[in-house]
């Protein structure tokens, strides 16, 4: 019983210490769940003790650190050790979701039989210390990197000793640091640059520093070449303020010098182009005031260069366009390539012209600082007038297309319908029903070959033969077929390539019905004419046969010698009548031959 009392007292003492220490005390079970957490956890992590109890300890440890912590504890548990040699530093997540650095001193607890029971860990918040260590390590790494990898050369010179330090970056120019130690710093400087650099350092020794002084100098490489460097000397003084030497950081500016030379040449070419271009080349300061305009400004606007430079760009803009142009300029200079802006410009003579601009922000190539706004202004008055005329033409076209009884189609590559006029509603379609469909799916199958031939001829000759049959059947939305007559034409781009076919379709169904009726009437008339001809021919032959007998017997009777005068008179009249009737029958036969196309005409 006494032993149990001592254990209880030890347990109570441990609890008391855990609850009153500034460090966090956490006990985790063999399964990795928190059995106990001191109240200091709430102050450091923000979790209440009730929130932590039963939570997996690993869920609070940073994913990059948890494997290392588990591995360290597992190796000690496997060896039956208490972990007294462990001091683990890792990150834990607080209630706000942030990570803090803690240093843990875990102790592993075993049961009477040596079985693993739990881990009691004392955790200390070392975030500030860790951050300081990381910052120090980063600073040291940066200094080491700058010293060993920087392109700049750091050199320290003391009077009477010469160069006492030079950074390893001097190897970029063929020198080893040891080769330069003890030399006078000016020995590897170009003779022409020594006087003004010596004067700058002498002034600094005397306490006079001219920050605008030219610190550019040429330094000799070990190979004998000259490299342009820019120095940044600083005087080193002792505690009494007396100068004891200087340190200078030398930066290779050879590339910058080359860029400046190339820039000067580029500016010269730019000026040449600007002064000879028909467009107006401009430059404005950041307040929008012209600092440069090319000489073409006079030909385009009537203003001379001197009348424009120094004035605000918006002074020449039409007042109705000010607000829009200001917003568009702000958007353009923020865009990498600039944006095109069109506005009305007031010429010197008061005439308004349309100008197209594309302002861009010009930056210093080295610092990236905004310097000016450059622009190229072009007179687009004629183009705008053409566009307005085209817009009016298109509006008129739309008006005509929307109110025309004929169906207007625009068909692109692949026979795909791009546009159809609202008149398609007469056939049960809405324009949107047809756009995107192919035209041939609406054509009667029997008319496909005919229409293909028509289109082939169109593309071969460039136009449709006016005499060609341009009629074919199209399916209405209710399934019936309607006879249409097309009038297609090709639309070409500026290069002459065909881009679409425009066709005007007219409903000729009524005309086709009339033609069918006329054809039927014609066939009936021709049949009646044939029947009439056959009837007349038969009739004439039937009449002619007895008439021949009459004429024959009349002639025989007229030859009788004892025929009386009166009978002979009557017989003569019968012969004349018979001859007249024969002439009539012959005429009827001639008409029958005429209708049959069997008449032979003789010239007399």
XYZ file of C-alpha atoms in Angstrom:
604
model
C 0.000 0.000 0.000
C 2.925 2.305 0.773
C 4.352 1.693 -2.614
C 1.090 2.627 -4.226
C 0.972 5.823 -2.141
C 4.473 6.741 -3.347
C 3.438 6.071 -6.943
C 0.386 8.255 -6.447
C 2.543 11.001 -4.960
C 5.001 10.762 -7.866
C 2.148 10.817 -10.338
C 0.631 13.835 -8.621
C 3.999 15.589 -8.559
C 4.498 14.871 -12.256
C 1.046 16.228 -13.023
C 1.756 19.328 -10.958
C 5.029 19.973 -12.772
C 3.457 19.306 -16.159
C 0.631 21.721 -15.515
C 2.899 24.488 -14.233
C 5.854 24.340 -16.596
C 6.075 26.812 -19.491
C 6.936 23.949 -21.871
C 4.307 21.655 -23.317
C 4.001 18.175 -21.844
C 2.327 15.588 -24.050
C 1.906 11.862 -23.412
C 0.995 9.614 -26.330
C -0.163 5.993 -26.229
C 1.530 3.098 -28.016
C -1.110 3.556 -30.744
C 0.067 7.156 -31.266
C -2.930 8.927 -29.696
C -2.626 11.713 -27.131
C -3.397 10.556 -23.570
C -2.457 13.763 -21.759
C -1.643 17.371 -22.753
C -0.671 20.123 -20.340
C -2.505 23.449 -20.226
C 0.546 25.157 -21.766
C -0.480 23.518 -25.076
C -3.401 25.919 -25.242
C -1.093 28.939 -24.808
C 1.448 27.729 -27.385
C -0.666 25.761 -29.897
C -4.096 27.208 -29.231
C -5.732 23.812 -28.639
C -7.630 23.007 -25.460
C -6.572 19.882 -23.579
C -9.946 18.295 -24.330
C -9.425 19.007 -28.073
C -6.077 17.204 -28.059
C -7.033 14.153 -26.022
C -7.502 11.155 -28.329
C -6.041 12.982 -31.357
C -3.293 11.288 -33.386
C 0.018 12.934 -32.542
C 1.263 12.484 -36.115
C -1.637 14.630 -37.438
C -0.073 17.672 -35.703
C 3.426 17.160 -37.131
C 4.460 18.664 -40.492
C 4.258 16.048 -43.303
C 7.929 16.607 -44.123
C 8.980 15.964 -40.512
C 6.652 13.191 -39.338
C 8.590 10.285 -40.879
C 11.835 11.403 -39.210
C 10.176 11.641 -35.768
C 8.499 8.231 -36.091
C 11.718 6.613 -37.340
C 13.772 8.034 -34.429
C 11.261 6.793 -31.822
C 10.765 3.423 -33.514
C 14.501 2.680 -33.527
C 14.697 3.373 -29.766
C 11.568 1.316 -28.999
C 12.912 -1.603 -30.998
C 16.081 -1.534 -28.841
C 14.132 -1.145 -25.593
C 15.758 2.237 -24.938
C 14.086 5.080 -23.081
C 15.032 7.701 -25.701
C 16.971 9.860 -23.245
C 19.532 10.576 -25.969
C 16.915 12.075 -28.277
C 16.417 15.784 -28.928
C 14.086 16.199 -31.909
C 13.345 19.510 -33.671
C 10.323 19.595 -35.961
C 7.255 21.613 -36.928
C 3.799 21.352 -35.363
C 0.528 22.847 -36.583
C -1.230 25.253 -34.245
C -4.979 25.836 -34.065
C -4.703 28.683 -36.603
C -3.201 26.356 -39.239
C 0.305 27.858 -38.984
C 3.464 25.831 -38.341
C 5.688 26.472 -35.290
C 9.070 24.934 -34.507
C 9.320 22.821 -31.336
C 12.185 20.970 -29.694
C 11.113 17.686 -28.104
C 12.733 15.625 -25.340
C 10.783 12.356 -25.514
C 10.932 9.634 -22.850
C 9.664 6.157 -23.671
C 7.702 4.351 -20.903
C 7.609 0.543 -20.620
C 5.446 -1.765 -18.515
C 6.671 -4.283 -15.857
C 7.084 -6.888 -18.580
C 9.031 -4.525 -20.827
C 6.088 -3.840 -23.075
C 5.954 -0.386 -24.746
C 3.267 1.741 -23.075
C 3.618 5.394 -24.083
C 5.868 8.343 -24.902
C 6.105 11.321 -22.573
C 7.424 14.318 -24.480
C 8.435 17.763 -23.204
C 8.099 20.232 -26.060
C 9.589 23.705 -26.134
C 8.581 26.427 -28.615
C 11.826 27.277 -30.450
C 10.227 29.083 -33.422
C 12.111 32.347 -32.874
C 15.410 30.577 -32.338
C 14.856 28.351 -35.336
C 13.900 31.289 -37.528
C 17.011 33.121 -36.383
C 19.135 30.042 -37.133
C 17.561 29.670 -40.553
C 17.965 33.378 -41.262
C 21.599 33.235 -40.173
C 22.237 30.149 -42.266
C 20.510 31.783 -45.247
C 22.484 34.992 -44.774
C 25.752 33.076 -44.533
C 24.824 31.055 -47.611
C 23.958 34.230 -49.497
C 27.201 35.882 -48.493
C 29.129 32.781 -49.479
C 27.244 32.556 -52.760
C 27.735 36.251 -53.503
C 31.395 36.001 -52.697
C 32.017 32.898 -54.765
C 29.460 33.232 -57.549
C 28.859 36.960 -57.977
C 30.010 38.580 -61.169
C 31.059 41.599 -59.125
C 34.644 41.771 -57.853
C 35.149 42.960 -54.271
C 38.583 44.468 -53.679
C 40.094 45.993 -50.529
C 43.134 48.285 -50.691
C 45.194 49.750 -47.849
C 47.863 52.418 -48.270
C 51.328 50.912 -48.257
C 49.967 47.375 -48.502
C 48.160 47.504 -51.807
C 45.438 44.941 -52.367
C 44.737 43.095 -49.118
C 41.645 41.205 -50.296
C 40.003 40.310 -53.608
C 36.966 38.079 -54.024
C 37.176 34.757 -55.927
C 35.104 36.269 -58.749
C 38.343 37.737 -60.117
C 38.884 34.290 -61.644
C 36.341 35.284 -64.300
C 39.025 37.568 -65.683
C 41.849 35.036 -65.499
C 43.326 36.128 -62.151
C 43.742 34.055 -59.029
C 43.132 36.116 -55.852
C 46.686 35.408 -54.670
C 48.125 36.969 -57.833
C 46.538 40.337 -57.050
C 47.320 40.497 -53.316
C 49.979 43.090 -52.565
C 49.621 44.884 -55.909
C 48.597 48.504 -56.167
C 45.004 48.534 -57.317
C 45.766 50.947 -60.148
C 48.296 48.684 -61.869
C 45.597 46.755 -63.760
C 43.597 49.904 -64.568
C 43.727 51.497 -68.019
C 46.175 54.439 -67.985
C 43.560 56.805 -69.444
C 41.128 56.070 -66.599
C 43.543 56.339 -63.655
C 43.491 60.151 -63.189
C 39.759 60.583 -62.629
C 39.449 57.415 -60.430
C 42.425 58.591 -58.304
C 40.768 62.019 -57.995
C 37.464 60.435 -56.868
C 39.172 58.373 -54.130
C 41.322 61.357 -53.030
C 38.157 63.464 -52.607
C 36.582 60.653 -50.586
C 39.668 60.479 -48.314
C 39.199 64.208 -47.709
C 35.516 63.734 -46.950
C 34.309 65.120 -50.282
C 32.166 62.702 -52.268
C 30.628 63.442 -55.636
C 27.925 60.832 -56.189
C 27.463 61.930 -59.794
C 31.116 61.359 -60.667
C 31.872 58.938 -63.477
C 33.114 55.725 -61.837
C 33.523 53.795 -65.054
C 36.977 52.394 -65.735
C 38.700 49.777 -67.844
C 40.420 46.907 -66.061
C 42.948 44.567 -67.633
C 42.307 40.832 -67.674
C 45.214 38.412 -67.268
C 44.944 37.733 -71.036
C 45.578 41.451 -71.706
C 42.039 42.409 -72.749
C 40.279 45.464 -71.361
C 36.937 45.123 -69.580
C 34.665 48.017 -68.646
C 33.938 48.049 -64.892
C 31.923 50.384 -62.694
C 33.297 50.907 -59.184
C 31.532 51.679 -55.935
C 34.364 52.670 -53.539
C 33.812 53.081 -49.797
C 36.429 54.568 -47.425
C 37.337 52.436 -44.379
C 38.126 54.493 -41.278
C 39.483 53.595 -37.864
C 37.843 54.379 -34.549
C 39.261 57.896 -34.669
C 37.739 58.480 -38.124
C 41.054 58.418 -39.967
C 40.968 56.696 -43.384
C 42.852 53.390 -43.394
C 41.924 52.130 -46.847
C 39.001 51.607 -49.137
C 36.795 48.793 -50.391
C 35.341 48.874 -53.884
C 32.813 46.663 -55.626
C 33.633 46.446 -59.308
C 30.788 45.480 -61.643
C 31.365 44.360 -65.219
C 29.464 46.808 -67.430
C 30.910 45.698 -70.760
C 27.551 44.410 -71.899
C 25.874 47.605 -70.780
C 28.375 49.664 -72.736
C 27.707 47.492 -75.775
C 23.975 47.890 -75.267
C 24.357 51.662 -74.969
C 26.376 51.764 -78.165
C 23.819 49.584 -79.920
C 21.036 51.715 -78.466
C 22.667 54.888 -79.765
C 22.932 53.317 -83.224
C 19.333 52.099 -82.974
C 18.140 55.552 -81.945
C 19.940 57.043 -84.931
C 18.211 54.583 -87.251
C 14.918 55.196 -85.465
C 15.258 58.939 -85.945
C 16.050 58.411 -89.624
C 12.962 56.247 -90.109
C 10.746 58.516 -88.010
C 11.747 61.631 -89.931
C 11.079 59.959 -93.289
C 7.923 57.955 -92.511
C 4.485 59.091 -93.656
C 3.066 58.120 -90.241
C 3.620 60.414 -87.271
C 6.104 59.034 -84.722
C 5.608 60.560 -81.280
C 6.959 60.387 -77.762
C 5.207 61.745 -74.679
C 6.333 62.061 -71.095
C 4.348 60.259 -68.411
C 2.050 63.282 -68.008
C 0.943 63.008 -71.644
C 2.940 65.966 -73.000
C 4.653 65.632 -76.394
C 8.444 65.553 -76.118
C 9.048 64.502 -79.731
C 7.068 64.333 -82.995
C 8.381 63.442 -86.421
C 8.349 66.009 -89.214
C 5.469 64.203 -90.989
C 3.106 65.818 -88.462
C 2.870 68.931 -90.614
C 1.764 67.063 -93.743
C -0.887 65.109 -91.820
C -2.229 67.654 -89.322
C -1.047 71.023 -90.619
C 0.792 71.776 -87.354
C 4.561 72.264 -87.335
C 6.797 70.290 -84.976
C 7.342 73.348 -82.758
C 3.574 73.864 -82.481
C 3.077 70.337 -81.169
C 6.073 69.636 -78.890
C 5.333 70.713 -75.337
C 1.559 70.462 -75.661
C -0.724 67.785 -74.231
C -1.679 65.027 -76.663
C -5.366 65.382 -75.762
C -5.288 69.040 -76.909
C -5.571 67.755 -80.480
C -8.233 65.134 -79.757
C -11.916 65.803 -80.456
C -13.595 66.732 -77.132
C -16.283 64.040 -77.596
C -13.553 61.378 -77.596
C -11.540 62.587 -74.561
C -12.973 60.309 -71.880
C -12.912 57.204 -74.065
C -9.377 57.871 -75.325
C -8.016 58.435 -71.800
C -9.359 55.064 -70.663
C -8.099 53.284 -73.792
C -4.617 54.830 -73.487
C -4.390 53.661 -69.872
C -5.346 50.135 -70.972
C -2.951 50.216 -73.942
C 0.166 51.145 -71.974
C -0.608 48.344 -69.509
C -0.782 45.855 -72.387
C 2.603 44.354 -73.465
C 2.101 45.104 -77.160
C -0.222 48.061 -76.823
C -3.771 48.301 -78.161
C -5.025 50.076 -81.256
C -7.051 53.203 -80.586
C -8.975 55.254 -83.140
C -10.142 58.766 -82.421
C -10.992 62.010 -84.148
C -8.120 64.482 -84.500
C -8.576 68.184 -85.115
C -6.251 69.570 -87.821
C -4.878 73.090 -87.777
C -7.450 74.136 -90.407
C -10.246 72.829 -88.160
C -10.993 69.797 -90.292
C -11.583 66.561 -88.362
C -9.651 63.471 -89.418
C -9.568 59.964 -87.974
C -6.234 58.848 -86.480
C -5.145 55.368 -85.434
C -2.654 55.088 -82.552
C -1.076 52.280 -80.528
C 0.626 53.817 -77.476
C 3.246 51.732 -75.681
C 5.109 52.303 -72.450
C 8.874 52.695 -72.947
C 10.991 51.440 -70.047
C 14.628 51.741 -69.119
C 16.250 48.556 -70.493
C 18.330 48.115 -67.335
C 16.095 49.245 -64.468
C 12.738 48.576 -66.097
C 11.478 51.958 -64.909
C 8.782 53.640 -67.033
C 10.336 56.492 -69.014
C 7.905 57.642 -71.725
C 5.002 56.694 -73.971
C 5.823 56.078 -77.625
C 3.285 55.973 -80.415
C 2.856 55.843 -84.193
C -0.142 57.831 -85.451
C -1.698 57.030 -88.833
C -4.380 58.917 -90.762
C -7.183 56.377 -91.350
C -9.859 58.836 -92.523
C -10.226 57.188 -95.938
C -10.436 53.736 -94.393
C -13.074 54.889 -91.922
C -15.086 56.415 -94.764
C -14.812 53.140 -96.688
C -15.891 51.183 -93.611
C -18.867 53.479 -93.061
C -19.845 53.097 -96.716
C -19.484 49.336 -96.372
C -21.582 49.369 -93.211
C -24.310 51.300 -95.032
C -24.082 48.876 -97.929
C -24.326 45.921 -95.580
C -27.290 47.522 -93.814
C -29.005 48.016 -97.177
C -28.133 44.437 -98.081
C -29.596 43.212 -94.788
C -32.733 45.286 -95.363
C -33.112 43.839 -98.856
C -32.341 40.315 -97.672
C -34.704 40.529 -94.724
C -37.624 41.777 -96.844
C -37.016 39.957 -100.107
C -39.483 37.277 -101.195
C -36.558 35.374 -102.706
C -34.316 33.268 -100.446
C -30.721 34.551 -100.183
C -28.090 31.984 -99.214
C -24.415 32.279 -98.329
C -22.662 28.919 -98.572
C -19.079 28.349 -97.365
C -16.563 25.546 -97.908
C -17.997 22.056 -97.556
C -21.403 23.280 -98.828
C -22.181 24.557 -95.286
C -24.879 27.231 -95.079
C -23.511 30.388 -93.398
C -26.503 32.685 -93.857
C -30.089 32.386 -95.011
C -32.542 35.265 -95.323
C -35.740 35.353 -93.231
C -37.810 34.616 -96.356
C -37.044 30.919 -95.724
C -39.967 31.069 -93.280
C -42.260 30.788 -96.342
C -41.104 27.175 -96.535
C -41.503 26.404 -92.835
C -37.897 26.996 -91.746
C -36.375 29.462 -89.313
C -32.960 30.839 -90.425
C -31.279 29.173 -87.429
C -32.733 25.815 -88.536
C -30.672 25.941 -91.735
C -27.422 27.622 -90.696
C -24.691 24.992 -90.343
C -26.484 22.425 -92.486
C -25.322 21.373 -95.941
C -27.319 22.643 -98.889
C -27.465 19.343 -100.788
C -29.371 17.576 -98.012
C -32.381 19.753 -98.965
C -32.098 19.074 -102.716
C -34.257 16.406 -104.364
C -32.087 13.296 -105.005
C -32.963 13.341 -108.706
C -31.578 16.897 -109.016
C -28.189 16.287 -107.296
C -26.260 15.534 -110.485
C -27.756 18.509 -112.278
C -26.880 20.889 -109.422
C -23.334 19.481 -109.084
C -22.819 20.101 -112.800
C -24.133 23.648 -112.426
C -21.695 24.426 -109.572
C -18.767 22.831 -111.399
C -19.460 25.066 -114.415
C -19.684 28.068 -112.079
C -16.235 27.451 -110.574
C -14.727 26.559 -113.968
C -15.961 29.632 -115.854
C -16.553 32.035 -112.970
C -20.181 32.644 -113.941
C -23.398 30.816 -114.703
C -24.513 30.422 -118.311
C -27.743 32.474 -118.567
C -29.168 29.817 -120.894
C -28.409 26.966 -118.494
C -31.239 25.280 -116.636
C -30.937 26.535 -113.045
C -34.098 24.928 -111.719
C -34.147 22.210 -109.067
C -36.352 21.007 -106.242
C -35.812 21.840 -102.545
C -37.546 20.147 -99.642
C -39.797 22.352 -97.512
C -40.068 21.754 -93.780
C -43.373 19.904 -94.245
C -41.702 17.371 -96.582
C -43.061 18.625 -99.909
C -40.672 19.656 -102.682
C -40.710 23.170 -104.128
C -39.288 24.128 -107.511
C -36.638 26.849 -107.120
C -34.518 28.730 -109.639
C -31.021 29.634 -108.387
C -28.746 32.474 -109.414
C -25.362 31.630 -107.801
C -22.203 33.748 -107.832
C -18.722 33.331 -106.297
C -17.344 35.651 -103.594
C -13.549 35.921 -103.592
C -11.005 37.412 -101.174
C -8.369 39.997 -102.063
C -6.051 37.247 -103.341
C -8.737 35.990 -105.695
C -9.439 32.770 -103.814
C -13.091 31.663 -103.597
C -14.385 31.956 -100.036
C -18.116 31.391 -100.448
C -21.029 31.159 -102.903
C -23.994 33.526 -102.728
C -27.194 32.359 -104.384
C -30.619 33.944 -104.782
C -33.370 31.316 -104.938
C -36.757 32.151 -106.452
C -39.858 29.998 -106.021
C -40.906 28.982 -109.564
C -43.412 26.321 -108.532
C -46.373 28.279 -109.967
C -44.521 28.832 -113.215
C -43.675 25.127 -113.390
C -47.381 24.325 -112.902
C -48.356 26.716 -115.722
C -45.656 25.214 -117.942
C -46.989 21.744 -117.213
C -50.532 22.884 -118.071
C -49.324 24.530 -121.275
C -47.381 21.424 -122.226
C -50.456 19.281 -121.659
C -52.582 21.694 -123.716
C -49.967 21.689 -126.466
C -49.903 17.882 -126.524
C -53.710 17.811 -126.710
C -53.758 20.357 -129.550
C -51.129 18.473 -131.473
C -53.059 15.251 -131.027
C -56.224 16.953 -132.257
C -54.369 18.372 -135.255
C -53.037 14.932 -136.160
C -56.519 13.457 -135.875
C -57.928 16.272 -137.999
C -55.245 15.730 -140.658
C -55.903 12.026 -140.755
C -59.643 12.683 -140.963
C -59.243 15.170 -143.805
C -56.881 12.879 -145.695
C -59.285 9.950 -145.382
C -62.268 12.132 -146.144
C -60.609 13.584 -149.218
C -59.783 10.125 -150.564
C -63.334 8.927 -149.937
C -64.790 11.923 -151.798
C -62.267 11.717 -154.609
C -63.147 8.106 -155.523
C -66.836 8.728 -156.485
C -65.883 12.116 -157.896
C -63.550 10.412 -160.342
C -66.386 8.194 -161.512
C -68.628 11.230 -161.965
C -66.014 13.046 -164.058
C -65.319 9.899 -166.100
C -68.947 9.138 -166.940
C -69.562 12.861 -167.586
C -66.804 12.806 -170.169
C -68.190 9.620 -171.782
C -71.674 11.047 -171.989
C -70.345 14.306 -173.484
C -68.852 12.259 -176.354
C -72.285 10.770 -177.331
C -73.233 12.232 -180.785
C -76.983 12.103 -180.403
C -77.042 13.935 -177.080
C -79.502 16.784 -177.055
C -78.544 20.402 -176.684
C -80.322 20.787 -173.428
C -78.863 17.570 -171.999
C -75.399 18.584 -173.177
C -75.832 21.918 -171.370
C -76.766 20.183 -168.139
C -73.931 17.728 -168.581
C -71.441 20.635 -168.963
C -72.671 22.183 -165.767
C -72.214 18.858 -163.946
C -68.627 18.653 -165.318
C -67.782 22.189 -164.144
C -69.181 21.505 -160.664
C -67.294 18.216 -160.492
C -64.032 19.945 -161.503
C -64.605 22.629 -158.821
C -65.260 19.942 -156.233
C -62.062 18.123 -157.354
C -60.014 21.336 -156.894
C -61.421 21.702 -153.366
C -60.513 18.097 -152.527
C -56.993 18.627 -153.910
C -56.570 21.756 -151.737
C -57.666 19.773 -148.668
C -55.093 17.103 -149.473
C -52.393 19.810 -149.885
C -53.256 21.186 -146.407
C -52.939 17.666 -144.983
C -49.531 17.295 -146.636
C -48.529 20.733 -145.293
C -49.372 19.748 -141.698
C -47.531 16.448 -142.212
C -44.499 18.267 -143.636
C -44.719 16.449 -146.976
C -45.272 19.451 -149.273
C -42.679 19.924 -152.028
C -42.415 23.558 -153.109
C -41.531 24.212 -156.766
C -40.141 27.505 -158.002
C -42.349 28.875 -160.857
